[in-house]
Coordinates of C-alpha atoms in Angstrom, one line a residue:
X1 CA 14.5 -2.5 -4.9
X2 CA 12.8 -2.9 -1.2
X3 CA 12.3 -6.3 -1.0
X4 CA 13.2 -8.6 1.9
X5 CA 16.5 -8.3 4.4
X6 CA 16.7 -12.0 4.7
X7 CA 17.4 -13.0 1.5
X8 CA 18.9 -11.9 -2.2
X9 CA 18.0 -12.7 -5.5
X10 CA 20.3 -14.9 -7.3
X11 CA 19.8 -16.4 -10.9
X12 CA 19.5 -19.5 -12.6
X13 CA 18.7 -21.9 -15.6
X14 CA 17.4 -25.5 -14.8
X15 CA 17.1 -26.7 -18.0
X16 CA 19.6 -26.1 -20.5
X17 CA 21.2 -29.6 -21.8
X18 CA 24.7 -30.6 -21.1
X19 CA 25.0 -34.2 -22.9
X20 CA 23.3 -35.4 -25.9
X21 CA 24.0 -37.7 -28.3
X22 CA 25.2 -34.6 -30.6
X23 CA 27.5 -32.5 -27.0
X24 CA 30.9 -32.1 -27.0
X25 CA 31.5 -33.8 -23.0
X26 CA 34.9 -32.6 -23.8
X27 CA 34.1 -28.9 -23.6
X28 CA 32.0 -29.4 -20.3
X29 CA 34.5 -27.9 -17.8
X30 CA 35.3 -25.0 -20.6
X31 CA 30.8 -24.4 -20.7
X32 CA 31.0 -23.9 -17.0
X33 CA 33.1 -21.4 -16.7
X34 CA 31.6 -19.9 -19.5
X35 CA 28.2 -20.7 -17.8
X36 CA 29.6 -18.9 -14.9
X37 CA 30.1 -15.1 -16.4
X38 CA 26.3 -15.5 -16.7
X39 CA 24.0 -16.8 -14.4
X40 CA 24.5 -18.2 -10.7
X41 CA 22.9 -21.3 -10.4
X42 CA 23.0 -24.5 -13.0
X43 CA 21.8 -27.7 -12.7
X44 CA 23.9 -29.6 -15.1
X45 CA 21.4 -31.4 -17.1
X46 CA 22.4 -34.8 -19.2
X47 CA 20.4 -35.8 -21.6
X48 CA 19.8 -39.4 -21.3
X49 CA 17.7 -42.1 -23.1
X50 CA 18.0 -40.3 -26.6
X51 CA 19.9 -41.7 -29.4
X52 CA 20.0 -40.1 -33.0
X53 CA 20.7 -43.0 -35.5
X54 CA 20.2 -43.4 -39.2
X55 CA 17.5 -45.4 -40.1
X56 CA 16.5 -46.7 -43.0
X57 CA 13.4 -45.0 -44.1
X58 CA 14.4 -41.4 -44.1
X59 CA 12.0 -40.3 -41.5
X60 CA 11.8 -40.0 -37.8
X61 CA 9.8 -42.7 -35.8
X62 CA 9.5 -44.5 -32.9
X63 CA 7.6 -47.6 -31.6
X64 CA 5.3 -47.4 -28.3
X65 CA 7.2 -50.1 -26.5
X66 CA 10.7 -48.4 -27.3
X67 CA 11.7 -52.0 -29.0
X68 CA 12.6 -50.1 -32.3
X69 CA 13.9 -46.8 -33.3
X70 CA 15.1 -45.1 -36.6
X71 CA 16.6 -41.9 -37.9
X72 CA 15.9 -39.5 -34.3
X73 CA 14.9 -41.5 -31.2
X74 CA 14.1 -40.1 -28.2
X75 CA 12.5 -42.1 -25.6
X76 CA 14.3 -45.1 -26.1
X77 CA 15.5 -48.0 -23.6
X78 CA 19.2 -47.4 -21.6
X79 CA 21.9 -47.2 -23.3
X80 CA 25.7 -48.0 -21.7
X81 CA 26.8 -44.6 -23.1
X82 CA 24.2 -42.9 -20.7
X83 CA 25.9 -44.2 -17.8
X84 CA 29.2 -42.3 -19.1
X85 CA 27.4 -39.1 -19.6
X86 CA 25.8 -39.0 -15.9
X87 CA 29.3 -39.9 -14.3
X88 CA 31.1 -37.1 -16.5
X89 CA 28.2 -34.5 -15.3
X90 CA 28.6 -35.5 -11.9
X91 CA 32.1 -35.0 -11.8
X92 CA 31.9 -31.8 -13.3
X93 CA 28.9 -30.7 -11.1
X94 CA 31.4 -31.8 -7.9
X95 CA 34.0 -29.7 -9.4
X96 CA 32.3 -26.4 -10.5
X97 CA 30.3 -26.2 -7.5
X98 CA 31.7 -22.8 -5.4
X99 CA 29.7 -21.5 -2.6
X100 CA 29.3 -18.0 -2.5
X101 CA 30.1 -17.6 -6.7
X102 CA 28.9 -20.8 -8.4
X103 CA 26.0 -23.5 -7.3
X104 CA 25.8 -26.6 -9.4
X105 CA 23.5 -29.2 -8.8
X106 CA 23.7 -32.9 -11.0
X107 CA 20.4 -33.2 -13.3
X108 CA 18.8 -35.2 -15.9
X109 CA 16.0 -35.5 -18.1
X110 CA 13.4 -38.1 -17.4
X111 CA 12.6 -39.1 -20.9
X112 CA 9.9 -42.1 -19.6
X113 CA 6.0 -42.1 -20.5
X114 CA 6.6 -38.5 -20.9
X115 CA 3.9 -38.4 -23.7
X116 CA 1.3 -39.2 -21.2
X117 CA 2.6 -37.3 -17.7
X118 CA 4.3 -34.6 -19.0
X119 CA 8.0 -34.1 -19.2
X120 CA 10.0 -33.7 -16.3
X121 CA 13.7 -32.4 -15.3
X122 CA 15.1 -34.6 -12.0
X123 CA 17.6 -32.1 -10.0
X124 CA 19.4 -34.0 -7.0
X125 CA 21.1 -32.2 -4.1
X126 CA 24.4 -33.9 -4.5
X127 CA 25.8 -36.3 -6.6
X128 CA 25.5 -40.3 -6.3
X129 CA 22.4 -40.5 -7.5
X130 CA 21.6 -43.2 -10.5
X131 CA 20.0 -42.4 -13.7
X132 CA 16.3 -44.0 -13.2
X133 CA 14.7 -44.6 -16.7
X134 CA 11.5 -45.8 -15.1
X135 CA 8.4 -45.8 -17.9
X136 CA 5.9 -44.6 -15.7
X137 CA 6.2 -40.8 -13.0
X138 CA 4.2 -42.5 -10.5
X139 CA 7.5 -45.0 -10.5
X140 CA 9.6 -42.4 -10.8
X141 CA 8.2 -40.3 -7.8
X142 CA 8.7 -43.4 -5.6
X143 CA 12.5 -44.4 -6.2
X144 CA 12.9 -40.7 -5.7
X145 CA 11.6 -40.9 -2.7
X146 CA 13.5 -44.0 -1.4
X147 CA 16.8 -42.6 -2.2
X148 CA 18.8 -41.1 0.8
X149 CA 19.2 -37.6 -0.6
X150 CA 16.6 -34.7 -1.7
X151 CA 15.6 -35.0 -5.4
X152 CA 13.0 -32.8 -6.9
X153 CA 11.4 -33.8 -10.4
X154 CA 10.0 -30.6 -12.3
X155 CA 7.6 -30.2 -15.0
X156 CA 8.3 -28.2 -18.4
X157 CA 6.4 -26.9 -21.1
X158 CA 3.7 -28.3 -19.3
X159 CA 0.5 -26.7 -21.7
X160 CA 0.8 -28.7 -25.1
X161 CA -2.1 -31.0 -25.6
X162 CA -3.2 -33.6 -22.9
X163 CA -1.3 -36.8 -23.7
X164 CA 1.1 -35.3 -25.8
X165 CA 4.0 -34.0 -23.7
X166 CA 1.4 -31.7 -21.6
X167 CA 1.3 -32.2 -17.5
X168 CA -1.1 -34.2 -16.2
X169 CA -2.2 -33.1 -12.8
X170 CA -3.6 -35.9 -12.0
X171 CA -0.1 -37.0 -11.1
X172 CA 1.2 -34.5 -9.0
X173 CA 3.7 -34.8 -5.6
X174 CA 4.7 -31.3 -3.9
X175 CA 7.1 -32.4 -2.3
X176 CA 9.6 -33.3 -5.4
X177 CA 7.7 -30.8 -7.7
X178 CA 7.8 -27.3 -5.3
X179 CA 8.0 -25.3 -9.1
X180 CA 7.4 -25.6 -12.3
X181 CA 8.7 -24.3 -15.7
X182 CA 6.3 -21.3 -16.5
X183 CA 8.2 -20.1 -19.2
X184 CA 10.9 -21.4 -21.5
X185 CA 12.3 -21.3 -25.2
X186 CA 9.0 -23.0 -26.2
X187 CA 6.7 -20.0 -24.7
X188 CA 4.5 -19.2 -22.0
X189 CA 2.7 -22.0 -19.9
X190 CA 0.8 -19.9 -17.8
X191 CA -2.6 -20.1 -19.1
X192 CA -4.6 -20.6 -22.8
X193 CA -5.2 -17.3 -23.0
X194 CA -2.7 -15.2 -21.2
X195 CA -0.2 -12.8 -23.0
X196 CA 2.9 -14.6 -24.2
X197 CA 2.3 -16.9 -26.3
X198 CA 4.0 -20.8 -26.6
X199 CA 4.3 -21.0 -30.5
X200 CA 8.0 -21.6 -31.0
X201 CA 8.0 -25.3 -31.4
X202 CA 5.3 -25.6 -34.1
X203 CA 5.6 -29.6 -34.4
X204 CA 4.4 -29.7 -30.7
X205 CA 1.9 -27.2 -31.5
X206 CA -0.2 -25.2 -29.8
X207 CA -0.8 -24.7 -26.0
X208 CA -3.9 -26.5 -24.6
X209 CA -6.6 -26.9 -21.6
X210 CA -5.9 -28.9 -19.1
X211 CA -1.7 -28.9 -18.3
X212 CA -1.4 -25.2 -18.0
X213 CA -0.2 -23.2 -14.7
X214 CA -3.6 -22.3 -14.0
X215 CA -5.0 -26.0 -14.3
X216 CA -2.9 -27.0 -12.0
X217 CA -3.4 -24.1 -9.6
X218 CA -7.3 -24.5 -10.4
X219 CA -6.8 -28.3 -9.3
X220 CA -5.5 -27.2 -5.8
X221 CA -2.3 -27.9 -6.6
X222 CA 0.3 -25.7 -4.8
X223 CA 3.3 -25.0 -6.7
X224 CA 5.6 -22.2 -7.5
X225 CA 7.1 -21.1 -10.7
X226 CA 10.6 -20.7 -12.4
X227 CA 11.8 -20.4 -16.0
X228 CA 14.4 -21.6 -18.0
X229 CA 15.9 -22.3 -21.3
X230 CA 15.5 -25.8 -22.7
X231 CA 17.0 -24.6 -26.2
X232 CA 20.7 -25.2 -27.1
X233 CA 24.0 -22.8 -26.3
X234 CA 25.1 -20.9 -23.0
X235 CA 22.6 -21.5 -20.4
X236 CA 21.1 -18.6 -19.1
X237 CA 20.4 -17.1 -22.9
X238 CA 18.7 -13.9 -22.9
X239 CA 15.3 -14.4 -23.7
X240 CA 14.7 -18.1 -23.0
X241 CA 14.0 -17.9 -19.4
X242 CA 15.8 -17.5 -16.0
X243 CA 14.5 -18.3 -12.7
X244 CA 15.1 -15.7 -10.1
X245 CA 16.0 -17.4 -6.6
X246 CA 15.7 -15.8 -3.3
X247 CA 17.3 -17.1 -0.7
X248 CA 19.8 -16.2 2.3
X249 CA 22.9 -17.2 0.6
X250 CA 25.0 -18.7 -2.7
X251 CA 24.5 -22.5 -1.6
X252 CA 23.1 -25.3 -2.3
X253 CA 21.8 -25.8 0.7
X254 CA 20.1 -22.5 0.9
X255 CA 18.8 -22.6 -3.6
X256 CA 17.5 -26.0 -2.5
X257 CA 15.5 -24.5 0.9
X258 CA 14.1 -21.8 -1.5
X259 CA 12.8 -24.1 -4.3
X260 CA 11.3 -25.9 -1.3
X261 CA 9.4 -23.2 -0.1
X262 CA 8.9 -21.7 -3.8
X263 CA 10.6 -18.4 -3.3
X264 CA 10.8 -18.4 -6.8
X265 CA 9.9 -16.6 -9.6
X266 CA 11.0 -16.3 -13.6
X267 CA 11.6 -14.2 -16.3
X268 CA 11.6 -14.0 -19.9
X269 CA 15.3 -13.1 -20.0
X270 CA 15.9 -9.5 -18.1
X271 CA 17.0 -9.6 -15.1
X272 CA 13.8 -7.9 -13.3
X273 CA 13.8 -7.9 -9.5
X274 CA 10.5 -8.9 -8.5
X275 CA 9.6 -9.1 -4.6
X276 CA 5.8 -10.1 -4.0
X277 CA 4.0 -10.3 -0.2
X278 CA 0.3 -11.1 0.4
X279 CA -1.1 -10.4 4.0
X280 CA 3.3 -10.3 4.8
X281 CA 3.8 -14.2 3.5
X282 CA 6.3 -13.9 0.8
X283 CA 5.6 -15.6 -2.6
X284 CA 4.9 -19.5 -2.1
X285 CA 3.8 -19.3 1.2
X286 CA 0.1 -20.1 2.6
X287 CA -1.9 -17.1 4.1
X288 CA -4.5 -18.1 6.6
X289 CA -7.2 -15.6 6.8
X290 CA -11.2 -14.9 6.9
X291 CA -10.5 -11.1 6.0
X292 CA -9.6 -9.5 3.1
X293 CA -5.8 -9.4 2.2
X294 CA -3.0 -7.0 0.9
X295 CA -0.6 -7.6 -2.1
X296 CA 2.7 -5.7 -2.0
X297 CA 4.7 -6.2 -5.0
X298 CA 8.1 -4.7 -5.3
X299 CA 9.3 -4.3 -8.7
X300 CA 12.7 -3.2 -10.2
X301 CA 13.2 -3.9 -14.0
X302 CA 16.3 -3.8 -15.9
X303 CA 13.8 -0.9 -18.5
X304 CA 10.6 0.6 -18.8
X305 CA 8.0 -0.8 -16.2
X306 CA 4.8 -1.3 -18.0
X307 CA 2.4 -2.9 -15.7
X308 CA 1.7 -5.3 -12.9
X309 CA -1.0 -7.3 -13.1
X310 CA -2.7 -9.3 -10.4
X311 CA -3.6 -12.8 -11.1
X312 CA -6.5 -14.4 -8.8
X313 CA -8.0 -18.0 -9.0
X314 CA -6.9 -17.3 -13.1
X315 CA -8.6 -14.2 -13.2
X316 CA -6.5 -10.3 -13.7
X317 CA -8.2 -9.0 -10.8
X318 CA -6.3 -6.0 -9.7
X319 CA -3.9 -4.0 -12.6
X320 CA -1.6 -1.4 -12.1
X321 CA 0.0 0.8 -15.3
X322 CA 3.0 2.1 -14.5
X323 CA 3.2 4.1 -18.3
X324 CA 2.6 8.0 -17.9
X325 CA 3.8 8.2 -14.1
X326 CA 7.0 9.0 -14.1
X327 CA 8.9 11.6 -16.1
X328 CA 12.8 12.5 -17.2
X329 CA 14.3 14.5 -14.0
X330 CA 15.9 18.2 -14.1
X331 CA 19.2 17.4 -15.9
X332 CA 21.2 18.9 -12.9
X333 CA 19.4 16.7 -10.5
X334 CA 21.6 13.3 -9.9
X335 CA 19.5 10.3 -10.6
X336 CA 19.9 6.9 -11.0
X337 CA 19.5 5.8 -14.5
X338 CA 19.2 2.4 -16.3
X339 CA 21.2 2.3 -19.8
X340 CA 21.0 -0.8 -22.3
X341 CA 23.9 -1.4 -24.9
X342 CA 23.4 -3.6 -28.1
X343 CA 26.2 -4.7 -30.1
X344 CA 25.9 -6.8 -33.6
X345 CA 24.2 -7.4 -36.2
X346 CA 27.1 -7.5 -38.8
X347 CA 27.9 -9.1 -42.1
X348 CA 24.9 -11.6 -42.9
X349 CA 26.6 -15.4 -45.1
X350 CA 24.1 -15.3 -48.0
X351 CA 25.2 -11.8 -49.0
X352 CA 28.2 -13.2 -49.9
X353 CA 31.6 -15.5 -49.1
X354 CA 32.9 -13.6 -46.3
X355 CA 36.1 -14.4 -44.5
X356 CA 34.1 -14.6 -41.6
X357 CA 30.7 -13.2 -40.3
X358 CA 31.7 -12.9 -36.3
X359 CA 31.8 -10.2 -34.7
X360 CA 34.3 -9.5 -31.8
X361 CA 33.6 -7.1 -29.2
X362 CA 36.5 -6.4 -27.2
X363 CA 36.7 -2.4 -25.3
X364 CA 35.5 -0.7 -22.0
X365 CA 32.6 1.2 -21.0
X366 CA 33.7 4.0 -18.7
X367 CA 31.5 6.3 -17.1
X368 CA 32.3 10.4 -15.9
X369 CA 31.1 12.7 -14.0
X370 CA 29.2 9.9 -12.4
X371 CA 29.3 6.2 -10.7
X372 CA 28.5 2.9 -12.6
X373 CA 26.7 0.5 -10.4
X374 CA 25.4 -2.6 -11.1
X375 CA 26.1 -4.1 -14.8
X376 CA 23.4 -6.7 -16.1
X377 CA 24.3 -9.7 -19.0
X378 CA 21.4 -9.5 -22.2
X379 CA 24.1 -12.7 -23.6
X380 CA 23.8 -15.6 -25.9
X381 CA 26.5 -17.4 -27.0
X382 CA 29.5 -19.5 -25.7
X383 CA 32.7 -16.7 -24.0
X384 CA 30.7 -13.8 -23.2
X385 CA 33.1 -12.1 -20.9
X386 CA 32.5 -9.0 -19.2
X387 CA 34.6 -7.0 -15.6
X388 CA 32.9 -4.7 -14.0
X389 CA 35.9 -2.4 -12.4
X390 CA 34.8 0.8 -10.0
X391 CA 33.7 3.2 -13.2
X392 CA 34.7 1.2 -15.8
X393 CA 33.4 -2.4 -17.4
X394 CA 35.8 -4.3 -19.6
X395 CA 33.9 -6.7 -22.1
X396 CA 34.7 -9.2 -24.6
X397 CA 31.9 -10.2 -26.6
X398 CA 30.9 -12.0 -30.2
X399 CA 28.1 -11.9 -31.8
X400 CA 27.3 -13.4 -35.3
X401 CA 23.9 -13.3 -37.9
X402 CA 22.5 -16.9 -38.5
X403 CA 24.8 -18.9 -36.4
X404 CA 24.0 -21.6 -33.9
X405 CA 26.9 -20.8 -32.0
X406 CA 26.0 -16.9 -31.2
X407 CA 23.2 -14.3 -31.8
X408 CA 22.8 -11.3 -33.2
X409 CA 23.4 -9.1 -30.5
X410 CA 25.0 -9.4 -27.3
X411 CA 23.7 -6.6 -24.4
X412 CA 24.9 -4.9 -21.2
X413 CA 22.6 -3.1 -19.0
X414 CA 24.3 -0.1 -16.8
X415 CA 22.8 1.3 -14.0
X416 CA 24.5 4.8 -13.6
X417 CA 24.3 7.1 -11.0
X418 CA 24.4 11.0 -12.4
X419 CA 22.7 13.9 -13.8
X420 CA 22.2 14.9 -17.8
X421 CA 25.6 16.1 -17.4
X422 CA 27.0 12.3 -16.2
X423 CA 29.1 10.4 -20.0
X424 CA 28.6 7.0 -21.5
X425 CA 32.4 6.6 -22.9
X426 CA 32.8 3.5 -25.0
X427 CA 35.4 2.3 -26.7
X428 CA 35.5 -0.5 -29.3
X429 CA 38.7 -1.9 -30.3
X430 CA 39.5 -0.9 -34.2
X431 CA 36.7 2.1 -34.1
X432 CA 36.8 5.6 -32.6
X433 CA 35.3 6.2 -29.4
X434 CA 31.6 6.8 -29.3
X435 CA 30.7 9.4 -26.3
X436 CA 27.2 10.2 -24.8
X437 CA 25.4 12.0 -22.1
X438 CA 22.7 11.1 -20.3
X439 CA 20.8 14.0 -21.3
X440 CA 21.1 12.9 -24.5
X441 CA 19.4 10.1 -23.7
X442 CA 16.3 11.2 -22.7
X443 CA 13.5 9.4 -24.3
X444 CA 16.7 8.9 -27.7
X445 CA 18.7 6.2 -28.8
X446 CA 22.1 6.4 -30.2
X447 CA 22.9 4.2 -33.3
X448 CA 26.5 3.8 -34.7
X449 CA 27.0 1.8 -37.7
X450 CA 30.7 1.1 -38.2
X451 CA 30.1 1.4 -42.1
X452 CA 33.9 2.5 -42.8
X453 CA 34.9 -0.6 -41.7
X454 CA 32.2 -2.6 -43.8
X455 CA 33.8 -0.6 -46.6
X456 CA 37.1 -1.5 -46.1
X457 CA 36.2 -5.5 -45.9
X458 CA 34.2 -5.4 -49.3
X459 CA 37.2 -3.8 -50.4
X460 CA 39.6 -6.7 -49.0
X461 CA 37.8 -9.4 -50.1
X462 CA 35.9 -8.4 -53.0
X463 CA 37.7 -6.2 -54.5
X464 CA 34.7 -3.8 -54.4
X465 CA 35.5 0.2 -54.4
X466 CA 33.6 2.5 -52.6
X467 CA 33.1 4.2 -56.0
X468 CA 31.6 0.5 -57.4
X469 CA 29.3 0.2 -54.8
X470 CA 25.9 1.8 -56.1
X471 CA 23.1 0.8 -53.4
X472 CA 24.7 1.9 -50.3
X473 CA 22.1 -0.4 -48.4
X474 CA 24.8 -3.1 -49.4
X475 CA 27.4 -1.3 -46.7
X476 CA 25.0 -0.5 -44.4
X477 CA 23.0 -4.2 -43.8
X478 CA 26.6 -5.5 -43.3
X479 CA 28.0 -3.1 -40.9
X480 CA 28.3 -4.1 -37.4
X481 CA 26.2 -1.7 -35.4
X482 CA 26.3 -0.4 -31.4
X483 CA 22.8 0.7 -30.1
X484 CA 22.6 2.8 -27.2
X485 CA 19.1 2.4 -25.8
X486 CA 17.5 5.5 -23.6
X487 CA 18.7 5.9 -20.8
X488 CA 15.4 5.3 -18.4
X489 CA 15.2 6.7 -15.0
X490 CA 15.1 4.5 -12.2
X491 CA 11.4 6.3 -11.2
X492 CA 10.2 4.2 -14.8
X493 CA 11.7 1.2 -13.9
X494 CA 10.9 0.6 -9.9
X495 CA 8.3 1.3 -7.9
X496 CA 6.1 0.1 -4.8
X497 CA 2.6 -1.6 -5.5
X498 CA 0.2 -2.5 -3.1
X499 CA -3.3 -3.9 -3.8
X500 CA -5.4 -3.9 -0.6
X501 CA -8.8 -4.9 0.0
X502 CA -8.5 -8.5 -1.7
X503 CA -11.0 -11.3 -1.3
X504 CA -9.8 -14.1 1.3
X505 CA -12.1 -16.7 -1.2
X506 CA -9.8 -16.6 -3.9
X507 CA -7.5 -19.9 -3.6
X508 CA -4.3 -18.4 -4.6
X509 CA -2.9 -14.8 -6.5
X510 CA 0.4 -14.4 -8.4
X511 CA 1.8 -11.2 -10.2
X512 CA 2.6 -11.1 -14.0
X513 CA 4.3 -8.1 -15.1
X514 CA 5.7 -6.5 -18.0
X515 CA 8.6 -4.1 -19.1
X516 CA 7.8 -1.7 -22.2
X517 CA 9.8 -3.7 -24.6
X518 CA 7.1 -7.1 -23.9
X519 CA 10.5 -8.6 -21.2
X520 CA 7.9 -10.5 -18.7
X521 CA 8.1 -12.0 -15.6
X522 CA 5.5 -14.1 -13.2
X523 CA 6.2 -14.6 -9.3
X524 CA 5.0 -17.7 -7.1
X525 CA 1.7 -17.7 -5.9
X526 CA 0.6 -17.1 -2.2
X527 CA -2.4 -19.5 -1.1
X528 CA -5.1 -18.5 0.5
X529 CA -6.9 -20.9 3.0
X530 CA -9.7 -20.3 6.1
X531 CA -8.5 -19.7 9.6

């Protein structure tokens, strides 16, 4: 993509719990490598001030003055095993921290009066920091200020219902909330009414007036966005959230001057590159101007581009659809070309007692005739592995159905440079090679269902014949599969927008935009404000 000179985009999840009541503390250092393979930047978040106990009613509750818990507490007064936790994540945080590979920051959850104000994530530069359990923000906001390091405290899920976990803006401090959560496993914060939904934790329920993104914008608030996962497993999981960082270099110095200045944006879980300008003031900046301004939005997704919308004062005020405006090249012309590869699905427990329902993944992706470039994760799961080697990428990958530990699929996106002639080589361990052109991906896909092996475990463990099996949809819902998704020039996935002619009495405008397969992602706002 075009985007700036001065910086790159690096990629990271600040809220994906490290310690619960429920972690394994002793895997920390084996997460964070893990962690590692998959995203850039990871604020090691403990989980304080929650206990899970067995009470003797058989149902969760809590009291309003924390004095009593029962069967799953959260919100409860400090606890001496907290104080371990926080130690053991900043030691870790200390340890894993690599400029130039690897930023780590130490982070908790503030688990306070988060009913009322919203709940919070607390990121410190550098570790030394104690673990405040403070009842009330505006409490918190001041011992964050009176510590001698920079601390930033920043809202999640922040459009449930007002005094029920949603953010109240009355309570707001820019200076150690520069971004919020816009997106996460729980859905969309953005607005009431905007696109993607935030359904996915029915017992919070449904989003509400008056915490959203927009409220606060609408308040005068100036903040920037990120997303992240707050769900369980390797941070970073595809489809969760990821905040996309730009800033000059792989440090924490420079992440932290970025979240500062809200040079931030997030996604839903591809890896879009998303550069966005108004009047030449890059996203979370403040644009001083009488005129009429200019958006330029820079866009480069990891498939289809669908749209880019324009987002004024909470209002789409500009859209541009990108469907329809590009087409597949002459085959014999060299292009650069963005392939996705799926791998899973599998064996699925209730059909039967397997010896085991994982998947393994282990073989190499080699491209001919052509150059492999860039190679994006789509993971979930703990030991994704993947080297990217000149023309070749190694991976070693597990997926499983209806596990907590993994998903169903595991992805790879390739960027390959070549024409219809250019070959997609892969080789699975155990399985014969599956081979495929470009050209042949043109607006196809390429499913491969390893059903001889299926065959052959039904066989081994169950005794069943090929001859016995009478519903062949028995072999085939229980064979691993590979998907090889169209390969999509990169004229459908980048392009160049610019929206000119804007009113200067709109307070602020952000971009949302879309892939073809509903992947979203929203950029920081840029303020607009009278000379």
């Amino acid at each position: 993509m075009a985007g700036p000179s001065d910086y790159d985009v690096y990629w990271g999840d600040f809220h994906k719990h490290a310690s619960e009541p429920k972690s394994n503390l002793n895997r920390l250092d084996e997460a964070l490598e893990d962690t590692s393979y998959n995203i850039d930047i990871y604020p090691v978040l403990c989980y304080p001030f929650t206990w899970f106990a067995t009470g003797d009613i058989g149902f969760e509750y809590r009291t309003e003055d924390r004095s009593h818990w029962g069967v799953r507490e959260e919100t409860v007064q400090n606890r001496p095993e907290f104080h371990d936790w926080w130690e053991r994540i900043q030691t870790a945080t200390a340890a894993h921290n690599d400029p130039g590979e690897f930023v780590t920051f130490p982070a908790y959850e503030w688990n306070g009066n988060r009913r009322r104000w919203g709940d919070h994530n607390v990121v410190h530069f550098e570790e030394g920091a104690p673990l405040d359990d403070t009842w009330n923000l505006a409490d918190l906001y001041e011992n964050l200020h009176d510590l001698d390091m920079p601390a930033m405290a920043l809202p999640h899920h922040t459009a449930y219902k007002q005094g029920e976990r949603a953010k109240d803006w009355d309570l707001f401090d820019p200076e150690l909330s520069p971004v919020m959560e816009v997106y996460s496993a729980h859905g969309s914060s953005e607005g009431v009414g905007t696109p993607v939904a935030m359904d996915n934790n029915p017992s919070m329920g449904p989003r509400a007036s008056g915490g959203t993104l927009q409220d606060g914008l609408d308040r005068g608030h100036q903040v920037g966005v990120i997303a992240s996962n707050d769900s369980g497993g390797l941070p970073g999981s595809w489809g969760n959230g990821v905040a996309g960082i730009w800033a000059s270099d792989l440090t924490r110095a420079s992440v932290w001057e970025a979240l500062e200045n809200r040079r931030t944006y997030g996604t839903t879980g591809d890896r879009i590159g998303l550069w966005y300008e108004l009047d030449g003031q890059p996203m979370g900046a403040v644009v001083e101007s009488d005129e009429s301004v200019t958006a330029t939005v820079d866009i480069d997704c990891a498939q289809a581009l669908d749209r880019v919308e324009l987002v004024g004062d909470g209002r789409v005020v500009e859209t541009y659809t990108h469907r329809g405006r590009w087409e597949y090249p002459d085959p014999e012309e060299e292009t650069t070309f963005r392939v996705l590869i799926e791998m899973g699905w599998g064996p699925k427990p209730n059909y039967g007692d397997w010896h085991g329902t994982e998947n393994e993944w282990a073989g190499t992706a080699t491209v001919t005739d052509g150059t492999l470039g860039e190679v994006q994760p789509r993971f979930n799961g703990w030991g994704q592995r993947f080297e990217h080697d000149g023309d070749a990428c190694s991976f070693d990958l597990t997926t499983e159905r209806d596990s907590p530990t993994y998903e169903t699929t595991q992805g790879l996106v390739f960027t390959i440079t070549g024409d219809g002639e250019t070959t997609l080589e892969l080789a699975v361990e155990g399985h014969d090679q599956i081979s495929v052109t470009l050209a042949e991906l043109f607006g196809e896909t390429r499913v491969v269902a390893f059903t001889d092996r299926c065959y052959d475990r039904l066989e081994s463990e169950f005794n069943l014949t090929r001859e016995e099996i009478d519903n062949p949809d028995l072999v085939y819902h229980n064979a691993r599969k590979l998907k090889v998704h169209p390969a999509y020039p990169r004229s459908a996935c980048a392009t160049t927008v610019e929206f000119d002619g804007l009113s200067a009495d709109r307070d602020y405008y952000y971009v949302r935009a879309s892939q073809t397969d509903d992947q979203y992602a929203w950029s920081s706002p840029v303020w607009v404000v009278s000379e």
